[in-house]
Amino acid sequence: MWDASGREYLDLIAGISVCNVGHRHPRVVEAIRRQADAYLHLLVYGELVQSPQVQYAQLLTQQLPDTLNSVYFTNSGTEATEGAMKLAKRVTGRPNILAFQNSYHGSTQGALSVMGDEYWRNAYRPLLPGIDHAAYNSPEALELITEQTACVIAETIQAEAGVNCPDIEWLHALRRRCTEKGALLVLDEIQCGFGRNGTLWAFEQFDVVPDVLLLGKALGGGMPLGAFIASRELMWKLTENPVLGHITTFGGHPVCCAAGKAAFEVLLEGELVIQVPAKEQLFRELLVHPQIKAVHARGLMIAVEFESFDFNKKVIDTCIANGVLTDWFLFASHCLRIAPPLMITEAEIRQACRAIVDAAEKCSD
Ligand SMILES: Cc1ncc(COP(=O)(O)O)c(C=O)c1O
């Protein structure tokens, strides 16, 4: 990245996990050009079949388990959350939702209601009723899922908590409990999807399949796009009683779908995803300094833990002053964020880690 004065920055955050294939990938730019030449907005879903939407949905579902075979495109991640919550209520006829502490699913009022932190929610009450927040990865959470629960919504790997991975046994138990009680399991991979954790989808690493998958961020290849994905059987409920159960004017914009599909093809055809674990390992090896208390990472979603926000902020500011762009996490403000484009090279990883370690040293004085 370059600033207005032409100064160069190494981008360690990729627009918060958006630019997984980098900025302005030539295939993405070309797809945008081609679609802009063909047509922009035509009409809302259902009135006309639009090829960019259908082609991208088809490619996505080819890469997903059989039950995730119906894609509803939105403009953003938070709208994907809203759509999933509505779908769960419509399918189950139930009022309640279970969400988790330190989770982030978006900023609109429904998504804010399931956000896992009272500080961020409180100024906007009244919010949605019927929502419980449990500790992520806790056995007690399972008990809160009852015959009144429409859905459980969780990030497969919690991002803004400072990269918090669940135990595989817990996620299995959550899946089982949802099935037993007839609640939908909604997994939010808006931040952790698209190869960031070393597999195309994070849920693959835990051997669970959600009833509804939320996508966003990297989904659009740098253009605004979100999606909630479920089985056609579930999704069909949104078409009856009322007939237009969920409507969007711009959701699945043809240019965004064309861009997203091109970016997804880059991911599928190249080596970017399989190289992620080795890159994570290199970051881990190089991020060593007495001020670094821990490195929480799954693939190229990394939280470097310092002892306080104040210290972290000084390190971040020093990194930026030295041409390395990073920031902190919403619920882990003492952690420095590393979520670079997946094509970051070994030399760039070394440069980034040197900048962070040097900054930690300088800020210790
Ligand atoms: C895990 C997660 N879910 C949902 C969202 C909301 O997406 P958007 O900002 O596109 O509304 C975000 C955004 O940061 C996110 O990280």
Coordinates of C-alpha atoms and ligand atoms in Angstrom, one line a residue:
M1 CA 0.0 0.0 0.0
W2 CA 1.1 3.6 -0.6
D3 CA -0.1 6.7 1.2
A4 CA -0.9 10.0 -0.3
S5 CA 2.8 11.0 -0.2
G6 CA 3.8 7.9 -2.0
R7 CA 5.2 6.2 1.1
E8 CA 5.2 2.4 0.9
Y9 CA 3.5 0.2 3.6
L10 CA 3.6 -3.6 4.1
D11 CA -0.1 -4.5 4.7
L12 CA -0.4 -6.9 7.6
I13 CA -4.2 -6.7 7.9
A14 CA -5.6 -7.0 4.4
G15 CA -8.5 -4.7 5.1
I16 CA -9.4 -7.0 8.0
S17 CA -9.1 -10.3 6.2
V18 CA -10.7 -9.0 3.0
C19 CA -7.8 -8.9 0.5
N20 CA -6.8 -12.6 0.8
V21 CA -5.5 -12.5 -2.8
G22 CA -4.0 -9.1 -2.4
H23 CA -4.9 -5.7 -3.6
R24 CA -6.1 -5.3 -7.2
H25 CA -5.3 -8.9 -8.3
P26 CA -5.2 -8.6 -12.2
R27 CA -7.8 -11.4 -12.5
V28 CA -10.1 -9.6 -10.2
V29 CA -9.7 -6.2 -11.9
E30 CA -10.2 -7.9 -15.3
A31 CA -13.4 -9.6 -14.1
I32 CA -14.7 -6.2 -12.8
R33 CA -14.0 -4.6 -16.1
R34 CA -15.7 -7.3 -18.1
Q35 CA -18.8 -7.2 -15.9
A36 CA -18.9 -3.4 -15.9
D37 CA -18.9 -3.6 -19.7
A38 CA -21.8 -6.1 -19.7
Y39 CA -24.2 -4.7 -17.0
L40 CA -24.3 -3.3 -13.5
H41 CA -27.5 -3.5 -11.5
L42 CA -30.5 -5.1 -13.2
L43 CA -33.1 -6.1 -10.7
V44 CA -33.5 -7.7 -7.3
Y45 CA -33.3 -11.5 -6.9
G46 CA -35.9 -13.7 -8.5
E47 CA -37.2 -11.5 -11.3
L48 CA -34.3 -12.3 -13.6
V49 CA -31.6 -14.9 -13.5
Q50 CA -28.2 -13.1 -13.5
S51 CA -25.2 -15.1 -14.5
P52 CA -22.5 -13.7 -12.2
Q53 CA -24.6 -14.5 -9.2
V54 CA -25.5 -18.0 -10.4
Q55 CA -22.0 -18.8 -11.5
Y56 CA -20.4 -17.7 -8.3
A57 CA -23.0 -19.5 -6.2
Q58 CA -22.4 -22.6 -8.2
L59 CA -18.6 -22.4 -7.7
L60 CA -19.0 -21.8 -4.0
T61 CA -21.4 -24.7 -3.5
Q62 CA -19.1 -27.1 -5.4
Q63 CA -16.5 -26.4 -2.7
L64 CA -18.9 -26.9 0.2
P65 CA -20.6 -30.0 1.7
D66 CA -23.7 -31.2 -0.1
T67 CA -26.1 -29.7 2.5
L68 CA -24.8 -26.2 1.9
N69 CA -26.2 -25.9 -1.5
S70 CA -28.1 -22.7 -1.6
V71 CA -26.5 -19.2 -1.5
Y72 CA -28.2 -16.0 -0.6
F73 CA -25.9 -13.1 -1.5
T74 CA -26.0 -9.9 0.6
N75 CA -24.1 -6.6 0.5
S76 CA -22.1 -7.3 3.7
G77 CA -21.3 -9.6 6.5
T78 CA -23.7 -8.1 9.0
E79 CA -26.6 -8.6 6.5
A80 CA -25.6 -12.3 6.2
T81 CA -26.0 -12.5 9.9
E82 CA -29.4 -10.9 9.8
G83 CA -30.5 -13.2 7.0
A84 CA -29.4 -16.3 9.0
M85 CA -31.1 -15.2 12.1
K86 CA -34.4 -14.6 10.2
L87 CA -34.0 -17.9 8.5
A88 CA -33.5 -19.8 11.8
K89 CA -36.6 -18.2 13.3
R90 CA -38.6 -18.9 10.2
V91 CA -37.5 -22.5 9.9
T92 CA -37.9 -23.5 13.6
G93 CA -40.7 -21.1 14.6
R94 CA -38.7 -20.5 17.8
P95 CA -37.8 -17.2 19.5
N96 CA -34.3 -17.7 21.1
I97 CA -30.7 -17.4 19.9
L98 CA -27.6 -18.5 21.7
A99 CA -24.4 -16.5 20.9
F100 CA -21.0 -16.3 22.5
Q101 CA -19.0 -13.8 24.6
N102 CA -16.3 -12.0 22.6
S103 CA -18.0 -12.8 19.3
Y104 CA -18.5 -10.2 16.5
H105 CA -21.1 -10.8 13.8
G106 CA -21.7 -7.2 12.5
S107 CA -23.1 -3.9 13.6
T108 CA -26.7 -3.7 12.5
Q109 CA -29.2 -4.1 15.3
G110 CA -29.8 -7.9 15.0
A111 CA -26.1 -8.7 14.6
L112 CA -25.3 -6.2 17.4
S113 CA -27.8 -8.1 19.6
V114 CA -25.7 -11.3 19.3
M115 CA -22.4 -9.5 19.6
G116 CA -20.6 -10.9 22.7
D117 CA -19.7 -7.8 24.7
E118 CA -22.0 -5.6 26.8
Y119 CA -19.8 -2.5 26.5
W120 CA -20.4 -2.4 22.7
R121 CA -24.1 -3.4 22.9
N122 CA -25.3 -1.2 25.8
A123 CA -25.5 2.2 24.1
Y124 CA -28.0 0.8 21.5
R125 CA -30.7 -0.8 23.6
P126 CA -33.4 -1.9 23.2
L127 CA -31.9 -4.7 21.1
L128 CA -33.4 -8.1 20.1
P129 CA -35.0 -10.1 23.0
G130 CA -34.4 -13.8 23.5
I131 CA -30.6 -13.8 23.2
D132 CA -28.3 -15.6 25.6
H133 CA -24.5 -15.2 25.6
A134 CA -22.4 -18.0 26.8
A135 CA -18.7 -18.5 27.3
Y136 CA -17.2 -19.8 24.1
N137 CA -15.8 -23.3 24.4
S138 CA -17.6 -23.9 27.7
P139 CA -19.7 -27.0 28.5
E140 CA -22.3 -24.8 30.2
A141 CA -23.1 -23.3 26.8
L142 CA -24.5 -26.6 25.7
E143 CA -27.1 -26.6 28.5
L144 CA -28.5 -23.3 27.2
I145 CA -29.6 -24.9 23.9
T146 CA -33.2 -25.9 24.4
E147 CA -36.4 -26.6 22.4
Q148 CA -36.9 -22.9 22.3
T149 CA -33.6 -22.2 20.6
A150 CA -33.9 -21.2 16.9
C151 CA -30.1 -21.2 16.3
V152 CA -26.7 -21.1 17.8
I153 CA -24.4 -18.6 16.2
A154 CA -20.6 -18.9 16.6
E155 CA -17.5 -17.9 14.7
T156 CA -15.7 -21.2 13.9
I157 CA -12.6 -19.4 15.2
Q158 CA -13.2 -16.3 17.1
A159 CA -11.3 -13.5 15.4
E160 CA -11.9 -10.3 17.4
A161 CA -11.4 -12.2 20.7
G162 CA -7.7 -12.3 19.6
V163 CA -7.8 -15.6 17.6
N164 CA -9.6 -18.0 19.9
C165 CA -9.9 -21.6 18.7
P166 CA -12.5 -23.9 20.1
D167 CA -11.6 -27.5 21.2
I168 CA -12.7 -29.9 18.5
E169 CA -14.6 -32.0 21.1
W170 CA -16.6 -28.9 22.1
L171 CA -17.5 -28.0 18.6
H172 CA -18.6 -31.6 18.0
A173 CA -20.7 -31.4 21.2
L174 CA -22.2 -28.1 20.1
R175 CA -23.2 -29.7 16.7
R176 CA -24.7 -32.7 18.5
R177 CA -26.7 -30.7 20.9
C178 CA -28.1 -28.4 18.1
T179 CA -29.2 -31.5 16.2
E180 CA -30.7 -33.1 19.3
K181 CA -32.7 -30.0 20.2
G182 CA -33.6 -29.1 16.6
A183 CA -31.7 -25.8 16.7
L184 CA -29.7 -24.6 13.6
L185 CA -26.0 -24.3 13.9
V186 CA -24.8 -21.1 12.2
L187 CA -21.1 -20.8 11.7
D188 CA -19.7 -17.4 10.9
E189 CA -16.7 -17.6 8.6
I190 CA -16.8 -14.0 7.5
Q191 CA -13.4 -13.5 8.8
C192 CA -11.9 -17.0 9.1
G193 CA -13.1 -18.4 5.7
F194 CA -11.4 -18.4 2.3
G195 CA -8.2 -20.1 3.3
R196 CA -7.1 -17.8 6.1
N197 CA -6.7 -20.6 8.6
G198 CA -5.0 -23.0 6.2
T199 CA -8.0 -24.8 4.8
L200 CA -10.6 -23.3 2.5
W201 CA -13.1 -23.3 5.3
A202 CA -12.2 -23.3 9.0
F203 CA -15.0 -25.8 9.8
E204 CA -13.1 -28.4 7.8
Q205 CA -10.4 -28.5 10.5
F206 CA -13.0 -29.4 13.1
D207 CA -15.0 -31.9 11.1
V208 CA -18.3 -30.3 11.6
V209 CA -20.8 -29.0 9.1
P210 CA -23.0 -26.1 10.0
D211 CA -26.7 -25.7 9.0
V212 CA -26.0 -22.2 7.9
L213 CA -22.6 -20.7 6.9
L214 CA -21.9 -17.0 6.9
L215 CA -19.4 -15.5 4.5
G216 CA -18.3 -12.0 3.7
K217 CA -15.0 -10.0 3.6
A218 CA -12.8 -12.1 1.2
L219 CA -16.0 -13.4 -0.5
G220 CA -16.0 -10.3 -2.7
G221 CA -12.3 -10.2 -3.6
G222 CA -12.2 -6.5 -2.5
M223 CA -15.8 -5.6 -3.4
P224 CA -18.7 -5.6 -0.9
L225 CA -20.4 -8.9 -0.7
G226 CA -21.7 -11.2 1.9
A227 CA -23.7 -14.5 1.9
F228 CA -25.6 -16.9 4.1
I229 CA -25.6 -20.4 2.8
A230 CA -27.9 -23.3 3.8
S231 CA -29.7 -26.2 2.2
R232 CA -32.2 -25.4 -0.5
E233 CA -34.9 -27.0 1.7
L234 CA -34.2 -24.5 4.5
M235 CA -33.7 -21.6 2.3
W236 CA -36.9 -22.2 0.5
K237 CA -38.8 -21.3 3.7
L238 CA -38.0 -17.6 2.9
T239 CA -40.1 -17.8 -0.3
E240 CA -43.4 -18.6 1.4
N241 CA -45.7 -17.0 3.9
P242 CA -44.7 -14.2 3.4
V243 CA -43.7 -14.8 -0.1
L244 CA -40.8 -12.4 -0.2
G245 CA -39.3 -13.3 3.1
H246 CA -36.0 -11.6 2.6
I247 CA -35.3 -9.0 0.0
T248 CA -32.3 -7.0 -1.1
T249 CA -31.9 -4.5 -3.9
F250 CA -28.1 -4.7 -4.3
G251 CA -27.2 -7.9 -2.6
G252 CA -25.2 -10.1 -5.0
H253 CA -24.4 -7.1 -7.2
P254 CA -23.2 -8.5 -10.5
V255 CA -19.8 -6.7 -10.4
C256 CA -19.2 -7.9 -6.8
C257 CA -20.0 -11.5 -7.7
A258 CA -17.8 -11.4 -10.8
A259 CA -14.9 -10.0 -8.7
G260 CA -15.5 -12.5 -5.9
K261 CA -15.6 -15.4 -8.3
A262 CA -12.3 -14.3 -9.9
A263 CA -10.7 -14.0 -6.5
F264 CA -12.1 -17.4 -5.4
E265 CA -10.7 -19.0 -8.6
V266 CA -7.3 -17.6 -7.8
L267 CA -7.5 -19.2 -4.3
L268 CA -8.7 -22.5 -5.8
E269 CA -6.1 -22.8 -8.6
G270 CA -3.0 -21.6 -6.8
E271 CA -0.9 -22.7 -3.8
L272 CA -2.0 -19.9 -1.5
V273 CA -4.0 -21.9 0.9
I274 CA -1.7 -24.9 1.3
Q275 CA 1.2 -22.5 2.0
V276 CA -0.6 -20.9 5.0
P277 CA 0.6 -23.3 7.7
A278 CA 4.3 -22.9 6.8
K279 CA 3.8 -19.1 6.8
E280 CA 2.2 -19.3 10.2
Q281 CA 5.1 -21.4 11.5
L282 CA 7.6 -18.8 10.2
F283 CA 5.7 -16.0 12.0
R284 CA 5.7 -18.0 15.2
E285 CA 9.5 -18.6 14.9
L286 CA 10.3 -15.0 14.4
L287 CA 7.9 -13.3 16.8
V288 CA 10.1 -13.8 19.9
H289 CA 10.7 -11.0 22.3
P290 CA 10.4 -10.7 26.1
Q291 CA 7.5 -8.2 25.6
I292 CA 5.6 -10.8 23.5
K293 CA 3.6 -12.7 26.0
A294 CA 2.0 -15.2 23.6
V295 CA 1.3 -15.7 19.9
H296 CA -2.3 -16.9 19.3
A297 CA -2.6 -18.1 15.7
R298 CA -4.5 -20.3 13.3
G299 CA -2.9 -19.9 9.9
L300 CA -2.6 -16.3 8.8
M301 CA -4.9 -15.1 11.5
I302 CA -2.5 -14.1 14.3
A303 CA -2.8 -12.2 17.5
V304 CA 0.5 -11.1 19.1
E305 CA -0.2 -10.6 22.8
F306 CA 1.5 -7.8 24.8
E307 CA 0.8 -7.0 28.4
S308 CA -1.5 -4.0 27.9
F309 CA -3.3 -1.9 25.3
D310 CA -1.0 1.0 26.0
F311 CA 2.1 -0.9 25.1
N312 CA 0.4 -2.6 22.1
K313 CA -0.7 0.8 20.8
K314 CA 2.8 2.1 21.0
V315 CA 4.1 -0.9 19.1
I316 CA 1.4 -0.5 16.5
D317 CA 2.1 3.2 16.0
T318 CA 5.9 2.5 15.8
C319 CA 5.2 -0.2 13.2
I320 CA 3.1 2.1 11.1
A321 CA 5.7 4.9 11.4
N322 CA 8.1 2.3 10.0
G323 CA 6.0 1.3 7.1
V324 CA 4.2 -1.8 8.5
L325 CA 0.4 -1.5 8.7
T326 CA -1.3 -3.3 11.6
D327 CA -3.9 -2.7 14.4
W328 CA -5.5 -4.3 17.4
F329 CA -8.6 -6.5 18.0
L330 CA -12.0 -5.4 19.2
F331 CA -12.1 -7.6 22.3
A332 CA -8.4 -8.1 22.7
S333 CA -7.0 -4.6 22.6
H334 CA -3.6 -5.8 24.0
C335 CA -3.1 -8.0 21.0
L336 CA -1.6 -6.8 17.7
R337 CA -3.3 -8.1 14.5
I338 CA -1.6 -10.0 11.8
A339 CA -3.9 -11.0 8.9
P340 CA -2.0 -10.3 5.8
P341 CA -2.9 -11.1 2.2
L342 CA -2.2 -14.8 1.9
M343 CA 0.5 -14.3 -0.8
I344 CA 2.8 -12.6 1.7
T345 CA 6.3 -13.8 0.9
E346 CA 8.9 -15.3 3.2
A347 CA 11.0 -12.1 2.8
E348 CA 8.0 -9.9 3.7
I349 CA 7.2 -12.1 6.8
R350 CA 10.8 -11.6 7.9
Q351 CA 10.5 -7.8 7.3
A352 CA 7.2 -7.7 9.2
C353 CA 8.5 -9.6 12.2
R354 CA 11.7 -7.6 12.4
A355 CA 9.6 -4.4 12.4
I356 CA 7.3 -5.8 15.2
V357 CA 10.2 -7.1 17.3
D358 CA 12.2 -3.8 16.8
A359 CA 9.1 -1.8 17.8
A360 CA 8.6 -3.9 20.9
E361 CA 12.3 -3.3 21.8
K362 CA 12.1 0.4 21.2
C363 CA 8.8 0.8 23.2
S364 CA 10.3 -1.1 26.2
D365 CA 12.7 1.8 26.8
Ligands
LIG1 C1 -16.6 -12.6 12.2 C2 -17.3 -11.4 11.6 N1 -18.6 -11.5 11.3 C3 -19.3 -10.5 10.8 C4 -18.7 -9.3 10.4 C5 -19.5 -8.2 9.8 O1 -19.1 -8.0 8.5 P1 -19.4 -6.6 7.8 O2 -18.4 -5.6 8.4 O3 -19.1 -6.9 6.3 O4 -20.8 -6.2 8.0 C6 -17.3 -9.2 10.7 C7 -16.6 -7.9 10.3 O5 -15.6 -7.6 10.9 C8 -16.6 -10.2 11.3 O6 -15.3 -10.2 11.5

